[in-house]
Structure formats: C-alpha cells, structure tokens
CSV table of C-alpha atoms (C1' of nucleotides) in Angstrom, one decimal:
chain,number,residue,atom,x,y,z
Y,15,UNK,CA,0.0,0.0,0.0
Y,16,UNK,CA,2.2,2.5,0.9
Y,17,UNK,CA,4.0,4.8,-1.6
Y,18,UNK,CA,6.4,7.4,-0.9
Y,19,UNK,CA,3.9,9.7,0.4
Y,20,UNK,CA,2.7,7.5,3.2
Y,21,UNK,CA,6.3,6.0,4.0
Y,22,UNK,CA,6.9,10.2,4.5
Y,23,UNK,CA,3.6,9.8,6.6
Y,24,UNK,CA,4.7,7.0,8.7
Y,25,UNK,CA,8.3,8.8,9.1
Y,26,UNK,CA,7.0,12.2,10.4
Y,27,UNK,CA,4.7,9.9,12.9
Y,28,UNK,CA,7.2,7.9,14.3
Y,29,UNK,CA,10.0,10.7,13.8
Y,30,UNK,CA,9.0,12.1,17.7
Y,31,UNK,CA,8.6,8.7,19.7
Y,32,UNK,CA,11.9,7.4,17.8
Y,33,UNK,CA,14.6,10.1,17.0
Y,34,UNK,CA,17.1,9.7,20.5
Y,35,UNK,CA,15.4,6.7,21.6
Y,36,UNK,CA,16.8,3.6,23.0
Y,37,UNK,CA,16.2,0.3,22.1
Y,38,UNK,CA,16.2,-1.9,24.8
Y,39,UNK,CA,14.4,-4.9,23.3
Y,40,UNK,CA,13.3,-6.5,20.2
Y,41,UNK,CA,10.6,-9.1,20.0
Y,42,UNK,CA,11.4,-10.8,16.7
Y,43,UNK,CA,8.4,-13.4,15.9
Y,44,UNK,CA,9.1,-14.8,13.0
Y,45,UNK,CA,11.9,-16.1,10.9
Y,46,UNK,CA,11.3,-14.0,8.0
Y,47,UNK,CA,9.1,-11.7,6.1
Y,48,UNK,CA,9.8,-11.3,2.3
Y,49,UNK,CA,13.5,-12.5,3.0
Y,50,UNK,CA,14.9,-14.0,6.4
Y,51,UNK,CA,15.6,-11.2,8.9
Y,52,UNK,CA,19.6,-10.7,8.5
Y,53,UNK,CA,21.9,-12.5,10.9
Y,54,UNK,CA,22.4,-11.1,14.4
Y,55,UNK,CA,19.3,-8.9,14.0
Y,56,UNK,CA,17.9,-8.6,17.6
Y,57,UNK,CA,22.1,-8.5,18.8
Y,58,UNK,CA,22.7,-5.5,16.5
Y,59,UNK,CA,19.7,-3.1,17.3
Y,60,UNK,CA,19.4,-4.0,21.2
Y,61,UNK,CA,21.4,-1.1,23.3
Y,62,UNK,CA,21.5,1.2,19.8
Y,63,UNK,CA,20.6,4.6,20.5
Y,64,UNK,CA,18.1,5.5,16.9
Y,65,UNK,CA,20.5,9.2,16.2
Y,66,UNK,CA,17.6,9.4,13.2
Y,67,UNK,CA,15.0,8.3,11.1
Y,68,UNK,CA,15.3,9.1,7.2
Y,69,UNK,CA,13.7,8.0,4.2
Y,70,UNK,CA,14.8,7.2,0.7
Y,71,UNK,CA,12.4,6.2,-2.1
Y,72,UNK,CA,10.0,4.2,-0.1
Y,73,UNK,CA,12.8,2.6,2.6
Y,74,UNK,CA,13.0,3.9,5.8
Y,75,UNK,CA,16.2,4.3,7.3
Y,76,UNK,CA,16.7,4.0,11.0
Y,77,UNK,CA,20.1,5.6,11.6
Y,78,UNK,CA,21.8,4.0,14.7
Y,79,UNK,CA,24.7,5.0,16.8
Y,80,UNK,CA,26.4,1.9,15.7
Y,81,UNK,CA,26.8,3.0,12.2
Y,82,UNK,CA,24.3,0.3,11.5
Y,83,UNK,CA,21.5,1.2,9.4
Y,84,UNK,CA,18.1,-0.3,10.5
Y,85,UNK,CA,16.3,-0.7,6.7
Y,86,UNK,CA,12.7,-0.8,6.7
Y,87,UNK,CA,9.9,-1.9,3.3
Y,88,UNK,CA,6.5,-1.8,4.3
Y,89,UNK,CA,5.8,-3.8,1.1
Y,90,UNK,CA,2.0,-3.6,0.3
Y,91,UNK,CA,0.6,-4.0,4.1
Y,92,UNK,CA,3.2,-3.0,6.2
Y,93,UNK,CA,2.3,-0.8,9.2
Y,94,UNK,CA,3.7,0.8,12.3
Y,95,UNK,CA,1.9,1.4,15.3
Y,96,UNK,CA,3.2,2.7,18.8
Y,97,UNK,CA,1.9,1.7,22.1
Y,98,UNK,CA,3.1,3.6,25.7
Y,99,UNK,CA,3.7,1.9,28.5
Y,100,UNK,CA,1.9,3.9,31.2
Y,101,UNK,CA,-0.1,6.7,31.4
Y,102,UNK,CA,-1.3,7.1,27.7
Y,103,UNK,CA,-1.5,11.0,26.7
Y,104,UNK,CA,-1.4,9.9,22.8
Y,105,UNK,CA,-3.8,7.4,21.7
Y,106,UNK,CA,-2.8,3.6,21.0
Y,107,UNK,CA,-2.4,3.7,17.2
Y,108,UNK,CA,-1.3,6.6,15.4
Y,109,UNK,CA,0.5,5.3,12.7
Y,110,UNK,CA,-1.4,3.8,10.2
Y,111,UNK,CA,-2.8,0.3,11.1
Y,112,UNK,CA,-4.8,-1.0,9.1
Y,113,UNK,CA,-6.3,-4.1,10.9
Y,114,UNK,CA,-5.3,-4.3,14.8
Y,115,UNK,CA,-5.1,-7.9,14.2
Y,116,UNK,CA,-2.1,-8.8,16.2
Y,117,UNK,CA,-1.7,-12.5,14.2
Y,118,UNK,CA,0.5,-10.4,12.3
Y,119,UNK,CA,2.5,-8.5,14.5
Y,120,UNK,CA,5.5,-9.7,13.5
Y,121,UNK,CA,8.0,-7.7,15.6
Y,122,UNK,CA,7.9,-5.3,18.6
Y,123,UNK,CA,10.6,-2.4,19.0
Y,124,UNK,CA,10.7,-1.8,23.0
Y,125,UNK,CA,12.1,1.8,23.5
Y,126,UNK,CA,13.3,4.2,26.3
Y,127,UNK,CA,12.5,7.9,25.0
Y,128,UNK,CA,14.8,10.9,25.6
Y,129,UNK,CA,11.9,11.4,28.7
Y,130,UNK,CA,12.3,8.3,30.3
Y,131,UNK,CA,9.0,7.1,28.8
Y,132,UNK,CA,8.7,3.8,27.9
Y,133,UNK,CA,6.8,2.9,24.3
Y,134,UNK,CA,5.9,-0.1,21.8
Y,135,UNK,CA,6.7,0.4,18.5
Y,136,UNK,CA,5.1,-2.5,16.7
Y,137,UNK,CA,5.4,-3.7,12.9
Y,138,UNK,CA,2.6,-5.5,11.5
Y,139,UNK,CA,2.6,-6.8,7.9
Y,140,UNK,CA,-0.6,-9.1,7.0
Y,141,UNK,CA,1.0,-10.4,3.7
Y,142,UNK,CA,4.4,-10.0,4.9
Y,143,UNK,CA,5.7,-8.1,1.4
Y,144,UNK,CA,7.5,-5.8,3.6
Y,145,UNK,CA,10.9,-6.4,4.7
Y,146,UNK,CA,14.2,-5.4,6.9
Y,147,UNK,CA,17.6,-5.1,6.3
Y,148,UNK,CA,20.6,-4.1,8.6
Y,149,UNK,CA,23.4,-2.5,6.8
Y,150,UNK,CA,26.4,-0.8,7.5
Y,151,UNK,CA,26.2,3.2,6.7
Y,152,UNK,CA,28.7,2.6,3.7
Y,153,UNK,CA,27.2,-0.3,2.8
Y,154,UNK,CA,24.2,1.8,1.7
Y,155,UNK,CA,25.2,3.6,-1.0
Y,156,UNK,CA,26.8,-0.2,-3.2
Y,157,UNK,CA,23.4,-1.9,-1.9
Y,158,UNK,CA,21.8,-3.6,-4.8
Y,159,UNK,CA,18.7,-1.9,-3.3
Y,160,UNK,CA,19.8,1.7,-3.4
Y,161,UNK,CA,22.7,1.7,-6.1
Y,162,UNK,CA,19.9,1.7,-8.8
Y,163,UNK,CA,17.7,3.7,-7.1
Y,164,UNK,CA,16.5,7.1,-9.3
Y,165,UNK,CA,15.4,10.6,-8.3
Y,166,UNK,CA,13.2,11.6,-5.3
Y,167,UNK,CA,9.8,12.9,-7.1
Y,168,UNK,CA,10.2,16.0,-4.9
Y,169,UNK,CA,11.9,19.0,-5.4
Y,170,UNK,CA,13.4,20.7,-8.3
Y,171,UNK,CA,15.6,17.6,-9.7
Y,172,UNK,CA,12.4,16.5,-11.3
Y,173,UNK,CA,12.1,18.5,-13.9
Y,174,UNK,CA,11.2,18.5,-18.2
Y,175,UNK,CA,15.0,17.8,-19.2
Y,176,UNK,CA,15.1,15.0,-16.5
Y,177,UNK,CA,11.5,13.9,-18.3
Y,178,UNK,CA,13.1,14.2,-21.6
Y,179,UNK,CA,16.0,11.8,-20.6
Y,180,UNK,CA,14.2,9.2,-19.0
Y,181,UNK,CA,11.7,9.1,-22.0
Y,182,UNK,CA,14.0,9.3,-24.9
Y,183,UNK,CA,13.4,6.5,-27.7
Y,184,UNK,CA,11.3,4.5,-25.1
Y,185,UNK,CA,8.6,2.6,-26.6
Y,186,UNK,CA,7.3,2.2,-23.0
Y,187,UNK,CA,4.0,3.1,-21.7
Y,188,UNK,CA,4.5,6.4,-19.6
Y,189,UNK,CA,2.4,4.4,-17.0
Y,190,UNK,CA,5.3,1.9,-16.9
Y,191,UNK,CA,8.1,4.3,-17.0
Y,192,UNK,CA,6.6,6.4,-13.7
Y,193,UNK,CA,6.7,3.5,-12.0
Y,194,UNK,CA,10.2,2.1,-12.5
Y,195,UNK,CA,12.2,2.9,-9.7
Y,196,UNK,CA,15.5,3.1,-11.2
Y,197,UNK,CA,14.2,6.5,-12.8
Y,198,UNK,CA,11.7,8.0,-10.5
Y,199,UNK,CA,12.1,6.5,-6.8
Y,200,UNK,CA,9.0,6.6,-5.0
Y,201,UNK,CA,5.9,6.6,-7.2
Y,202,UNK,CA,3.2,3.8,-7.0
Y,203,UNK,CA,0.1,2.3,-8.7
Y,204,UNK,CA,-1.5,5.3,-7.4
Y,205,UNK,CA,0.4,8.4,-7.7
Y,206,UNK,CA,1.4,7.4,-11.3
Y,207,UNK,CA,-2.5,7.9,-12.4
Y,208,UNK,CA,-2.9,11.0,-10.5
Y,209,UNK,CA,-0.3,12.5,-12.1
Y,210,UNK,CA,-1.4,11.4,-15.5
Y,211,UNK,CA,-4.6,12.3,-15.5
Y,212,UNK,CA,-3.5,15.8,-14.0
Y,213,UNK,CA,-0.8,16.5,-16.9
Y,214,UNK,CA,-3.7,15.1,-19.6
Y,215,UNK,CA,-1.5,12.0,-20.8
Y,216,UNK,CA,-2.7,9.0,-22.0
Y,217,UNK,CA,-1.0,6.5,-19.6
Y,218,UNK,CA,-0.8,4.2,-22.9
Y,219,UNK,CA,1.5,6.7,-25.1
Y,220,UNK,CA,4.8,5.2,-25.7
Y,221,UNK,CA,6.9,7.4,-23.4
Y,222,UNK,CA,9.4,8.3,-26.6
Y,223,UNK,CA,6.3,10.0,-28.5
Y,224,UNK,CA,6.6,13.2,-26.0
Y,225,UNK,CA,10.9,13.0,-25.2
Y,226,UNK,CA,11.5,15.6,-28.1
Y,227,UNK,CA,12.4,19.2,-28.3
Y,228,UNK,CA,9.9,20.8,-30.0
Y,229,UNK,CA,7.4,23.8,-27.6
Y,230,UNK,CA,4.7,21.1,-27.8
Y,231,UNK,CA,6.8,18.1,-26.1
Y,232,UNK,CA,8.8,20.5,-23.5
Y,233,UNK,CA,5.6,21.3,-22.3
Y,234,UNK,CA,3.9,17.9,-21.7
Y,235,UNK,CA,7.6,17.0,-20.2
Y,236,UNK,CA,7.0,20.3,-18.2
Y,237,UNK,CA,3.8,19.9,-17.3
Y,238,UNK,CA,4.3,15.6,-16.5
Y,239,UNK,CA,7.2,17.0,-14.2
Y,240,UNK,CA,5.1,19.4,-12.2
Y,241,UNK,CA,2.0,17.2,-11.6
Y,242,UNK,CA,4.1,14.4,-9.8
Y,243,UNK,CA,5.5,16.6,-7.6
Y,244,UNK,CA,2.5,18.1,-6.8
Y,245,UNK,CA,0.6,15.2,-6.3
Y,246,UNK,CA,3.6,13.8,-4.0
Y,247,UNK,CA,3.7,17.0,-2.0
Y,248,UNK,CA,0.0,17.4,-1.9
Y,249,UNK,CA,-0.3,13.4,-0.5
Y,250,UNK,CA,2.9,14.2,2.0
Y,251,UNK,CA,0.6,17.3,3.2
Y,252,UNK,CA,-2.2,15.5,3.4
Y,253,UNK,CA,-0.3,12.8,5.2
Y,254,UNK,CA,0.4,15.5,8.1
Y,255,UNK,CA,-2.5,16.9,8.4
Y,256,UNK,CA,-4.1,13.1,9.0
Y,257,UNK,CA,-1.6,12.6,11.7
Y,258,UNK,CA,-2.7,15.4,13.2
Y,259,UNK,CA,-5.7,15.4,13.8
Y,260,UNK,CA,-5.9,11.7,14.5
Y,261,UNK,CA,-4.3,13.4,17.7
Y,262,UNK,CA,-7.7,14.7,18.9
Y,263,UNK,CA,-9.5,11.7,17.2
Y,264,UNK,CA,-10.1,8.1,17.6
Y,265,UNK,CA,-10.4,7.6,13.9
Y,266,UNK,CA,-8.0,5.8,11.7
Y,267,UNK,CA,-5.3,7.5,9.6
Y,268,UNK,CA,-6.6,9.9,7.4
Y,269,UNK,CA,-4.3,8.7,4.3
Y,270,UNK,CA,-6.7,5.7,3.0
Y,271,UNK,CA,-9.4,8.4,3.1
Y,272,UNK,CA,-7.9,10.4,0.6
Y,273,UNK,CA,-10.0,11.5,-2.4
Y,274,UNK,CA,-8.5,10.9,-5.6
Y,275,UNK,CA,-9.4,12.3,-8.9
Y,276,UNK,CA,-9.0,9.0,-11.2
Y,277,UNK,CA,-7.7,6.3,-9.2
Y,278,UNK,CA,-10.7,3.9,-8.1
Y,279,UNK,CA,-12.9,5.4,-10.1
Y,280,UNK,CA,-13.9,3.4,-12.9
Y,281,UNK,CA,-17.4,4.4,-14.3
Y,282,UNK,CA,-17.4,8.1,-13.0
Y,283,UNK,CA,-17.4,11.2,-14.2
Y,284,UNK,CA,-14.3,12.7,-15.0
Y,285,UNK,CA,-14.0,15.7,-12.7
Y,286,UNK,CA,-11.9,18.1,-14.8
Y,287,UNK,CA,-13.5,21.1,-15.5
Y,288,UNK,CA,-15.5,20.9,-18.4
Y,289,UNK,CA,-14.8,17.1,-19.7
Y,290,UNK,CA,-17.5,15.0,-18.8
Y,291,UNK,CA,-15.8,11.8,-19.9
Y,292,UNK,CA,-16.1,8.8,-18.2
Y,293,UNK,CA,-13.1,7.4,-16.3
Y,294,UNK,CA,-12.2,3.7,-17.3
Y,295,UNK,CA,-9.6,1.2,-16.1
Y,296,UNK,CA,-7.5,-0.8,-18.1
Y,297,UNK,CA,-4.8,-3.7,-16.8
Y,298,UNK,CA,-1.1,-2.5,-17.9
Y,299,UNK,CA,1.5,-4.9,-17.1
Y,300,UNK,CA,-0.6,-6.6,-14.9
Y,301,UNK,CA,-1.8,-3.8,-12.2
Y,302,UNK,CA,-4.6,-1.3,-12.8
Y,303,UNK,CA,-4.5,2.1,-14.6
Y,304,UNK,CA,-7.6,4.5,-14.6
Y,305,UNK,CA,-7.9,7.2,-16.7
Y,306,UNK,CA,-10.0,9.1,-18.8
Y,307,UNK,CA,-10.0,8.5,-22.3
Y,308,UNK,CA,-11.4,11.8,-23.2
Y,309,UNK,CA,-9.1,14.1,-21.7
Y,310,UNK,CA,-5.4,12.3,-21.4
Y,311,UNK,CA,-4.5,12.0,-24.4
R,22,DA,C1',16.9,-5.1,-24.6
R,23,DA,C1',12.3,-4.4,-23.7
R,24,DG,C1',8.1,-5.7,-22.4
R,25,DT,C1',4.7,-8.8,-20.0
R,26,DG,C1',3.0,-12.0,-16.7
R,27,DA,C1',3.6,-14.9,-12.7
R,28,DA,C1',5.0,-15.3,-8.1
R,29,DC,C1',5.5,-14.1,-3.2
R,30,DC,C1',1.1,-13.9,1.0
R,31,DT,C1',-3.2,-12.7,3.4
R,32,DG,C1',-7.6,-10.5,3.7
R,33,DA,C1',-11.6,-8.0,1.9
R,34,DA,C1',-15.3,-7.7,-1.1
R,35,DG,C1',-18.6,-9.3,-4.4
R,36,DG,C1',-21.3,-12.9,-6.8
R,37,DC,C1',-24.2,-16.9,-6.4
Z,24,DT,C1',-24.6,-18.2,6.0
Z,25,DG,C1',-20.9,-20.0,3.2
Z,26,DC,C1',-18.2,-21.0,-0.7
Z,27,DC,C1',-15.8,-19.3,-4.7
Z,28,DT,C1',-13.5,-15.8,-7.4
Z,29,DT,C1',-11.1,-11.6,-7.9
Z,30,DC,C1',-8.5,-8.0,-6.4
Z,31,DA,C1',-5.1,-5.1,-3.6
Z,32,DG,C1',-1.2,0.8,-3.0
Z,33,DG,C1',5.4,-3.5,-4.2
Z,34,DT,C1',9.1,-5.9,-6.0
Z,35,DT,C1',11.7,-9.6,-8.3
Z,36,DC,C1',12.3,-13.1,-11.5
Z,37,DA,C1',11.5,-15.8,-15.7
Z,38,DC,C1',10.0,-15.9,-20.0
Z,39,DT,C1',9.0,-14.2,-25.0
DNA sequence: AAGTGAACCTGAAGGC
DNA sequence: TGCCTTCAGGTTCACT
C-alpha cells in the first residue's frame, strides 16, 4: 500500500517517539518476512541509540549509533503502530494500522524515550511483502537496493529535461516508466495515475512520443514533471495533516481516506472542469490504470 | 533489450 | 450463512 507519500507519513509519525530513543528490546516473531531477517538482528539493534529516522524512495532508514543502518519496506501492508507503557497521553495507534489484528504483529521495538518514557513500536505486515535489512552506513550507498535507485519525485531535480531523458526512444508506456524505480524513486500504482490524468497523458502513449524538443513536447515534459511533484507533495501534506488530527480523534489514519481524482474510479465522471468523460480502467503490465479517455491524451 | 506476466502472501469484497 | 473468485497501493524473476 504504501507509496512514498505514506512511508513520509509514517516517518513524520514515528519521527518524535523514535529520534534519540533507546532500544532496549526487540521481539522478533518470526523467521522472515519477504527474505529472512539478516543475521544477528535482535544482537545489532538491542542497546542502539536511533540518532535518526530518514527516508529514501519508499525505505525507511533507522540511523543507529552503531553505524548500523536499521532498513525498513513496508511492502504492500506493512504498518507501524506505537503503544506507551503507562499513562497514555497519545492514543494507542497513530501510525497507520490497518487491521489491529495482532496475528501479524511480526515484531515489537521496546524503547526508552529521551523522557524516560517507555513505548511499543510495533510492525505488523498481514501479507508479509515488507521487509528489513541491517546495513552498515557505507554499505548503503553499493546496496543492490539503493545503487539503482533514481530521483526523489520532490523538489526541483524533477524536472522537463530530467522527463526528456528518462523518456528518450522509449517505446514504453508512460504508466510503466513512472513507475520504474531506477528512474523515479517513489511513485506507485496510485500516484502514477494521479499524475497522469492531472498532466492530460494517456497513460498508454509510448513514453518516446513526448521526449522531443519541440514547444509542444517541452511542455507535456513540463507539465508531466510538475504534476508528480505536486501530487507527492500534496499526498505528503495530506499525510500530516491526518496525523494530526488523528491526535484529537479516535479515527483511523486519514491517508486511506484520501480523495482521488481517477484512481478507483472506474465508471465516474471525470472531474476536470469541463470534460464530462467517463473514467475507465484498463490492466497495464498486470496492475490497474484509470484514466479518462477523453481528456489524457 | 524491452516488455509482459507470474510469483510471493493474506484479507476484503462481491457474486451466487 | 458460506463458498468461490477476484483484487489489492510492491518488487523480483523468468520468459518471449
């Protein structure tokens, strides 16, 4: 489920309990989740003090103060959710859980924080597509998981000559190409056809049939370039705002409540201003694409 | 090389 | 109610 706006989510949520924490114990309940948890796991992370909590693509990196990096995929169903000991001034849950089935609670991060407060940070993975990884900080960068890894979809690397070069001669469905990690790091199922729909691109369109030079293709790279970002930033924003008000709430997370503008909505009008085309989905390389055949073209 | 589909795993939702 | 099928926001691997 989670792309890179809700990893970004989960970050900023867990960001306070974590940052200058101690791990004192780690419940490890299972032998593996996508791959086998790496040797010495529980050893290596037991005592650490977390110095930070980063994120790259849609990893997230718990810096330690043993150089070791604690690497973290939430896969499709991955989710964190942090219990307090005593006393609780936040509630239970506040990072996005899903189901509170604890059957898949699959392992349990007991911290001291810079207060003294004890806390539960728990991962819970129904399908068990996420996975962790411990790594040495300059291991990182040579990692077969981050060596290919392309741009961040936010700020101003992401622009229409980085569009233009990741396009050029592709026969490739632009649908495809967003979502290949090695050039854009970060985007999903989802993102991909907000962004499409919002720059008016057929998701089908080879992506080489808009890499040129000429006014006309500069702009579509222009405008392609502009709509991710937005739609990452806008989803990042919305992210924090659903964190925060789950705060005064008992609801769950805000993010699966978003509205989108295409994706999921197969049958419905198309809500750009003056279309009135019907959105449709189509499979591409196996996974759903919705769009609207009138307007993206 | 590029493109597609299957596989990994569980749960939710819809049809009958 | 229950059984069956389909689908899910990610990634990798094997095949054409």
């Amino acid at each position: 489920m989670p792309e890179l706006p809700e990893v970004e989510t989960v970050r900023r949520g867990l960001q306070p309990v974590l940052e200058g924490s101690t791990i004192e114990k780690v419940e490890q309940r299972r032998a593996d989740l996508r791959f086998p948890f790496p040797e010495g796991f529980v050893r290596r992370l037991e005592g650490r003090n977390i110095r930070a909590l980063a994120r790259r693509a849609k990893y997230l990196l718990w810096h330690l103060d043993s150089n070791d990096i604690l690497i973290c995929h939430l896969g499709m169903s991955g989710s964190f959710r942090f219990e307090e000991m005593e006393s609780s001034i936040l509630p239970g849950d506040f990072v996005h859980q899903r189901s509170r089935d604890k059957t898949h609670d699959h392992v349990v991060f007991h911290v001291t924080r810079t207060d003294g407060q004890a806390a539960k940070v728990i991962y819970n993975d129904p399908r068990r597509f996420g996975f962790m990884l411990l790594l040495e900080e300059s291991e990182l960068e040579n990692h077969r998981f981050f060596s290919g890894l392309g741009i961040e979809p936010t700020g101003n690397t992401l622009n229409d000559e980085a569009i233009a070069g990741f396009f050029r001669n592709k026969k490739t469905p632009l649908k495809a190409v967003l979502l290949d990690q090695r050039l854009i790091a970060g985007l999903g199922n989802i993102y991909v056809c907000e962004a499409l729909w919002r720059a008016c691109l057929d998701p089908r369109r080879a992506a080489g049939s808009i890499s040129g030079s000429t006014r006309r293709d500069r702009k579509r790279q222009a405008d392609l370039a502009t709509a991710v970002r937005d739609v990452i930033a806008e989803a990042i924003e919305a992210g924090g705002s659903s964190l925060r008000d789950y705060v005064h709430t008992d609801g769950s997370l805000g993010y699966f409540q978003h509205s989108f503008n295409v994706y999921d909505r197969e049958g419905k009008v198309c809500l750009r201003d003056g279309c009135g085309g019907t959105i449709r989905r189509i499979v591409q390389s196996g996974r759903s694409t919705f769009h609207c055949p009138k307007c993206q073209r």
